[in-house]
Amino acid sequence: DVKVTQSSRYLVKRTGEKVFLECVQDMDHENMFWYRQDPGLGLRLIYFSYDVKMKEKGDIPEGYSVSREKKERFSLILESASTNQTSMYLCASSLNLAGAEQFFGPGTRLTVL
Amino acid sequence: ELKVEQNPLFLSMQEGKNYTIYCNYSTTSDRLYWYRQDPGKSLESLFVLLSNGAVKQEGRLMASLDTKARLSTLHITAAVHDLSATYFCAVDIQGAQKLVFGQGTRLTINP
């Protein structure tokens, strides 16, 4: 079974803090994704990576950056957290195939005060 | 730009009834996924529909895909309380390695 884990289930940070969200997958998937989920807006893609050190912006990359130094690990970074980044963050991974099924981690609920 | 719309967004129904959730998308795509999300949890894959006319069934849920109409349906038969969840459809962008998700349908099944 594909397993995608995220470093924290719940996180509370203050405005202006630098925040790291970590995601690890154990199925040797090439692709990894970061989404945020907000009520009524569905899932919106922040960034994705199709290979180590490769990244591509999604629909809402502003205020975020990512790092992929190893194939199994994909980090989302909030350089200076703001209250409008309070959200549920979901990580996913997939094989390197067009339209491949994505497998999701448990999510991190981030609150920025 | 690919847009994916689900209908309805909220659905409250009684146990034992049948109902259908619709997923429309705006541009050509050959693959569609249905996911389930329980409150406070992540997304769990339900169905993978890979071609026109594909039909998948598991228990009381059945999903179908009509790529010509750009429409997928998720049909619930004789609903039970355990099916209460939010259901998302997701469509792949042809040639890309990304999925575009619908807004989700929050389904509540009352005894």
Tab-separated table of C-alpha atoms in Angstrom:
chain	number	residue	atom	x	y	z
A	1	ASP	CA	0.000	0.000	0.000
A	2	VAL	CA	1.104	3.524	-0.739
A	3	LYS	CA	1.866	5.403	2.389
A	4	VAL	CA	2.110	9.171	2.507
A	5	THR	CA	2.867	10.722	5.872
A	6	GLN	CA	2.919	14.332	6.994
A	7	SER	CA	4.976	15.606	9.887
A	8	SER	CA	2.164	17.151	11.917
A	9	ARG	CA	-1.596	16.726	12.086
A	10	TYR	CA	-2.123	20.060	13.829
A	11	LEU	CA	0.108	23.095	13.924
A	12	VAL	CA	-0.337	26.521	15.474
A	13	LYS	CA	2.014	29.321	14.474
A	14	ARG	CA	2.194	33.071	14.836
A	15	THR	CA	2.080	35.654	12.078
A	16	GLY	CA	5.515	36.200	10.573
A	17	GLU	CA	6.957	32.848	11.622
A	18	LYS	CA	8.668	30.594	9.117
A	19	VAL	CA	6.762	27.328	8.847
A	20	PHE	CA	7.901	23.989	7.446
A	21	LEU	CA	5.461	21.256	6.497
A	22	GLU	CA	7.044	17.933	5.680
A	23	CYS	CA	5.721	15.093	3.562
A	24	VAL	CA	7.248	11.655	3.034
A	25	GLN	CA	6.114	8.863	0.714
A	26	ASP	CA	7.405	5.319	0.680
A	27	MET	CA	6.386	4.094	-2.786
A	28	ASP	CA	9.172	5.549	-4.874
A	29	HIS	CA	6.759	7.920	-6.615
A	30	GLU	CA	8.330	10.541	-8.833
A	31	ASN	CA	5.582	13.133	-8.421
A	32	MET	CA	4.644	14.907	-5.231
A	33	PHE	CA	2.062	17.641	-4.671
A	34	TRP	CA	1.023	20.177	-2.083
A	35	TYR	CA	-2.601	21.329	-1.896
A	36	ARG	CA	-4.532	23.515	0.433
A	37	GLN	CA	-8.157	22.817	1.202
A	38	ASP	CA	-10.595	25.490	2.273
A	39	PRO	CA	-14.370	25.178	2.736
A	40	GLY	CA	-16.242	25.707	-0.516
A	41	LEU	CA	-13.059	25.943	-2.571
A	42	GLY	CA	-12.133	22.296	-2.910
A	43	LEU	CA	-8.451	21.462	-3.271
A	44	ARG	CA	-6.137	24.008	-4.819
A	45	LEU	CA	-2.684	23.084	-6.020
A	46	ILE	CA	0.133	25.101	-4.489
A	47	TYR	CA	3.225	23.419	-5.966
A	48	PHE	CA	4.218	20.105	-7.363
A	49	SER	CA	7.471	18.335	-8.068
A	50	TYR	CA	8.128	15.724	-10.740
A	51	ASP	CA	11.700	14.916	-9.771
A	52	VAL	CA	14.310	15.674	-7.164
A	53	LYS	CA	15.138	19.387	-7.161
A	54	MET	CA	12.447	20.016	-9.784
A	55	LYS	CA	9.334	22.006	-9.001
A	56	GLU	CA	6.488	23.693	-10.771
A	57	LYS	CA	4.043	26.295	-9.557
A	58	GLY	CA	0.447	25.348	-9.141
A	59	ASP	CA	-2.555	27.619	-9.021
A	60	ILE	CA	-1.782	29.484	-5.794
A	61	PRO	CA	2.003	29.559	-5.187
A	62	GLU	CA	2.161	33.063	-3.721
A	63	GLY	CA	3.526	33.085	-0.187
A	64	TYR	CA	4.848	29.531	-0.448
A	65	SER	CA	8.018	27.793	-1.526
A	66	VAL	CA	8.986	24.127	-1.707
A	67	SER	CA	12.026	21.932	-1.415
A	68	ARG	CA	12.683	18.458	-2.734
A	69	GLU	CA	16.178	17.291	-1.916
A	70	LYS	CA	15.316	13.582	-1.815
A	71	LYS	CA	12.839	11.635	-3.879
A	72	GLU	CA	10.721	10.562	-0.925
A	73	ARG	CA	10.469	13.947	0.793
A	74	PHE	CA	8.688	17.124	-0.263
A	75	SER	CA	8.608	20.157	1.995
A	76	LEU	CA	6.282	23.147	1.890
A	77	ILE	CA	7.656	26.359	3.343
A	78	LEU	CA	5.749	29.415	4.440
A	79	GLU	CA	8.453	32.061	4.573
A	80	SER	CA	6.410	34.454	6.705
A	81	ALA	CA	3.124	32.971	7.804
A	82	SER	CA	-0.002	35.085	7.574
A	83	THR	CA	-3.494	34.535	8.946
A	84	ASN	CA	-4.887	33.908	5.452
A	85	GLN	CA	-2.687	30.838	5.268
A	86	THR	CA	-4.718	29.170	7.979
A	87	SER	CA	-5.953	26.067	6.191
A	88	MET	CA	-5.764	22.302	5.801
A	89	TYR	CA	-2.674	21.302	3.837
A	90	LEU	CA	-2.650	18.012	1.974
A	91	CYS	CA	0.323	16.292	0.422
A	92	ALA	CA	-0.048	13.717	-2.345
A	93	SER	CA	2.177	11.554	-4.505
A	94	SER	CA	1.819	9.705	-7.792
A	95	LEU	CA	3.746	7.856	-10.435
A	96	ASN	CA	5.312	9.826	-13.248
A	97	LEU	CA	2.447	9.242	-15.663
A	98	ALA	CA	0.071	11.761	-17.151
A	99	GLY	CA	-3.119	11.727	-15.129
A	100	ALA	CA	-1.825	9.176	-12.637
A	101	GLU	CA	-3.853	8.525	-9.511
A	102	GLN	CA	-2.745	10.567	-6.547
A	103	PHE	CA	-2.445	9.176	-3.035
A	104	PHE	CA	-2.927	11.544	-0.150
A	105	GLY	CA	-1.398	11.997	3.251
A	106	PRO	CA	-3.491	12.595	6.393
A	107	GLY	CA	-3.266	16.387	6.170
A	108	THR	CA	-1.913	19.138	8.413
A	109	ARG	CA	-4.336	21.622	9.853
A	110	LEU	CA	-2.378	24.857	10.214
A	111	THR	CA	-3.644	27.764	12.259
A	112	VAL	CA	-1.811	31.076	12.020
A	113	LEU	CA	-2.606	33.489	14.852
B	1	GLU	CA	-8.242	26.188	-18.361
B	2	LEU	CA	-9.889	23.041	-17.105
B	3	LYS	CA	-12.816	23.620	-14.777
B	4	VAL	CA	-14.503	20.883	-12.795
B	5	GLU	CA	-17.935	21.439	-11.294
B	6	GLN	CA	-19.831	19.174	-8.966
B	7	ASN	CA	-23.556	19.234	-8.406
B	8	PRO	CA	-24.984	19.393	-5.847
B	9	LEU	CA	-22.507	20.807	-3.345
B	10	PHE	CA	-24.628	19.756	-0.385
B	11	LEU	CA	-26.946	16.791	-0.223
B	12	SER	CA	-28.994	15.610	2.692
B	13	MET	CA	-30.885	12.414	2.189
B	14	GLN	CA	-32.600	9.654	4.087
B	15	GLU	CA	-31.350	6.156	4.483
B	16	GLY	CA	-32.688	3.807	1.866
B	17	LYS	CA	-33.008	6.428	-0.862
B	18	ASN	CA	-31.116	6.644	-4.147
B	19	TYR	CA	-29.334	9.684	-5.432
B	20	THR	CA	-26.731	10.840	-7.954
B	21	ILE	CA	-23.839	13.285	-7.728
B	22	TYR	CA	-22.727	14.881	-10.984
B	23	CYS	CA	-19.270	15.956	-12.062
B	24	ASN	CA	-18.942	18.113	-15.182
B	25	TYR	CA	-15.664	19.228	-16.670
B	26	SER	CA	-14.872	21.753	-19.324
B	27	THR	CA	-12.173	20.320	-21.605
B	28	THR	CA	-11.201	16.981	-23.059
B	29	SER	CA	-9.947	14.452	-20.550
B	30	ASP	CA	-9.778	10.678	-20.489
B	31	ARG	CA	-9.355	9.979	-16.807
B	32	LEU	CA	-11.490	10.786	-13.849
B	33	TYR	CA	-11.142	9.927	-10.190
B	34	TRP	CA	-13.588	9.875	-7.317
B	35	TYR	CA	-12.351	10.388	-3.766
B	36	ARG	CA	-14.043	10.247	-0.395
B	37	GLN	CA	-13.148	12.435	2.566
B	38	ASP	CA	-14.440	11.887	6.094
B	39	PRO	CA	-14.554	14.901	8.442
B	40	GLY	CA	-11.084	15.837	9.628
B	41	LYS	CA	-9.494	13.150	7.490
B	42	SER	CA	-7.659	13.025	4.196
B	43	LEU	CA	-8.843	11.879	0.792
B	44	GLU	CA	-9.306	8.215	0.072
B	45	SER	CA	-9.450	6.924	-3.474
B	46	LEU	CA	-12.795	5.367	-4.457
B	47	PHE	CA	-12.846	4.883	-8.213
B	48	VAL	CA	-10.546	5.318	-11.170
B	49	LEU	CA	-12.336	5.744	-14.513
B	50	LEU	CA	-9.965	5.480	-17.436
B	51	SER	CA	-12.071	5.490	-20.589
B	52	ASN	CA	-15.345	6.521	-22.123
B	53	GLY	CA	-18.178	4.324	-20.893
B	54	ALA	CA	-16.224	3.081	-17.886
B	55	VAL	CA	-18.390	1.930	-15.008
B	56	LYS	CA	-17.111	0.904	-11.594
B	57	GLN	CA	-19.127	-0.346	-8.636
B	58	GLU	CA	-18.319	-0.979	-5.029
B	59	GLY	CA	-21.069	-1.752	-2.597
B	60	ARG	CA	-23.771	0.891	-2.814
B	61	LEU	CA	-21.675	3.251	-4.950
B	62	MET	CA	-21.422	3.181	-8.723
B	63	ALA	CA	-19.415	5.594	-10.853
B	64	SER	CA	-19.563	6.108	-14.606
B	65	LEU	CA	-17.784	8.245	-17.149
B	66	ASP	CA	-19.029	9.776	-20.408
B	67	THR	CA	-16.068	11.556	-21.972
B	68	LYS	CA	-18.129	12.854	-24.891
B	69	ALA	CA	-20.537	14.631	-22.542
B	70	ARG	CA	-17.629	15.471	-20.187
B	71	LEU	CA	-19.671	14.077	-17.352
B	72	SER	CA	-19.203	11.579	-14.581
B	73	THR	CA	-21.838	10.411	-12.145
B	74	LEU	CA	-21.571	8.850	-8.706
B	75	HIS	CA	-24.761	6.966	-7.938
B	76	ILE	CA	-25.733	5.971	-4.426
B	77	THR	CA	-28.159	3.091	-4.035
B	78	ALA	CA	-30.175	2.551	-0.847
B	79	ALA	CA	-28.024	4.966	1.122
B	80	VAL	CA	-26.770	4.088	4.595
B	81	HIS	CA	-25.417	6.409	7.271
B	82	ASP	CA	-21.836	5.170	6.800
B	83	LEU	CA	-21.746	6.787	3.376
B	84	SER	CA	-21.950	10.270	4.917
B	85	ALA	CA	-18.800	12.064	3.745
B	86	THR	CA	-17.574	14.619	1.240
B	87	TYR	CA	-17.034	13.258	-2.261
B	88	PHE	CA	-14.640	14.814	-4.740
B	89	CYS	CA	-14.168	14.163	-8.410
B	90	ALA	CA	-10.827	14.967	-10.038
B	91	VAL	CA	-9.964	15.183	-13.703
B	92	ASP	CA	-6.553	14.956	-15.288
B	93	ILE	CA	-5.201	17.650	-17.553
B	94	GLN	CA	-4.258	15.943	-20.783
B	95	GLY	CA	-0.528	15.718	-21.216
B	96	ALA	CA	0.148	17.067	-17.745
B	97	GLN	CA	0.691	15.287	-14.483
B	98	LYS	CA	-1.804	17.258	-12.465
B	99	LEU	CA	-5.389	16.741	-11.435
B	100	VAL	CA	-8.065	19.401	-11.123
B	101	PHE	CA	-10.559	18.808	-8.338
B	102	GLY	CA	-14.210	19.673	-8.081
B	103	GLN	CA	-15.471	21.638	-5.095
B	104	GLY	CA	-16.691	18.527	-3.343
B	105	THR	CA	-20.188	17.317	-2.461
B	106	ARG	CA	-20.973	17.051	1.214
B	107	LEU	CA	-23.334	14.131	1.631
B	108	THR	CA	-25.299	13.660	4.841
B	109	ILE	CA	-27.423	10.566	5.244
B	110	ASN	CA	-30.028	10.705	7.976
B	111	PRO	CA	-31.538	7.663	9.668
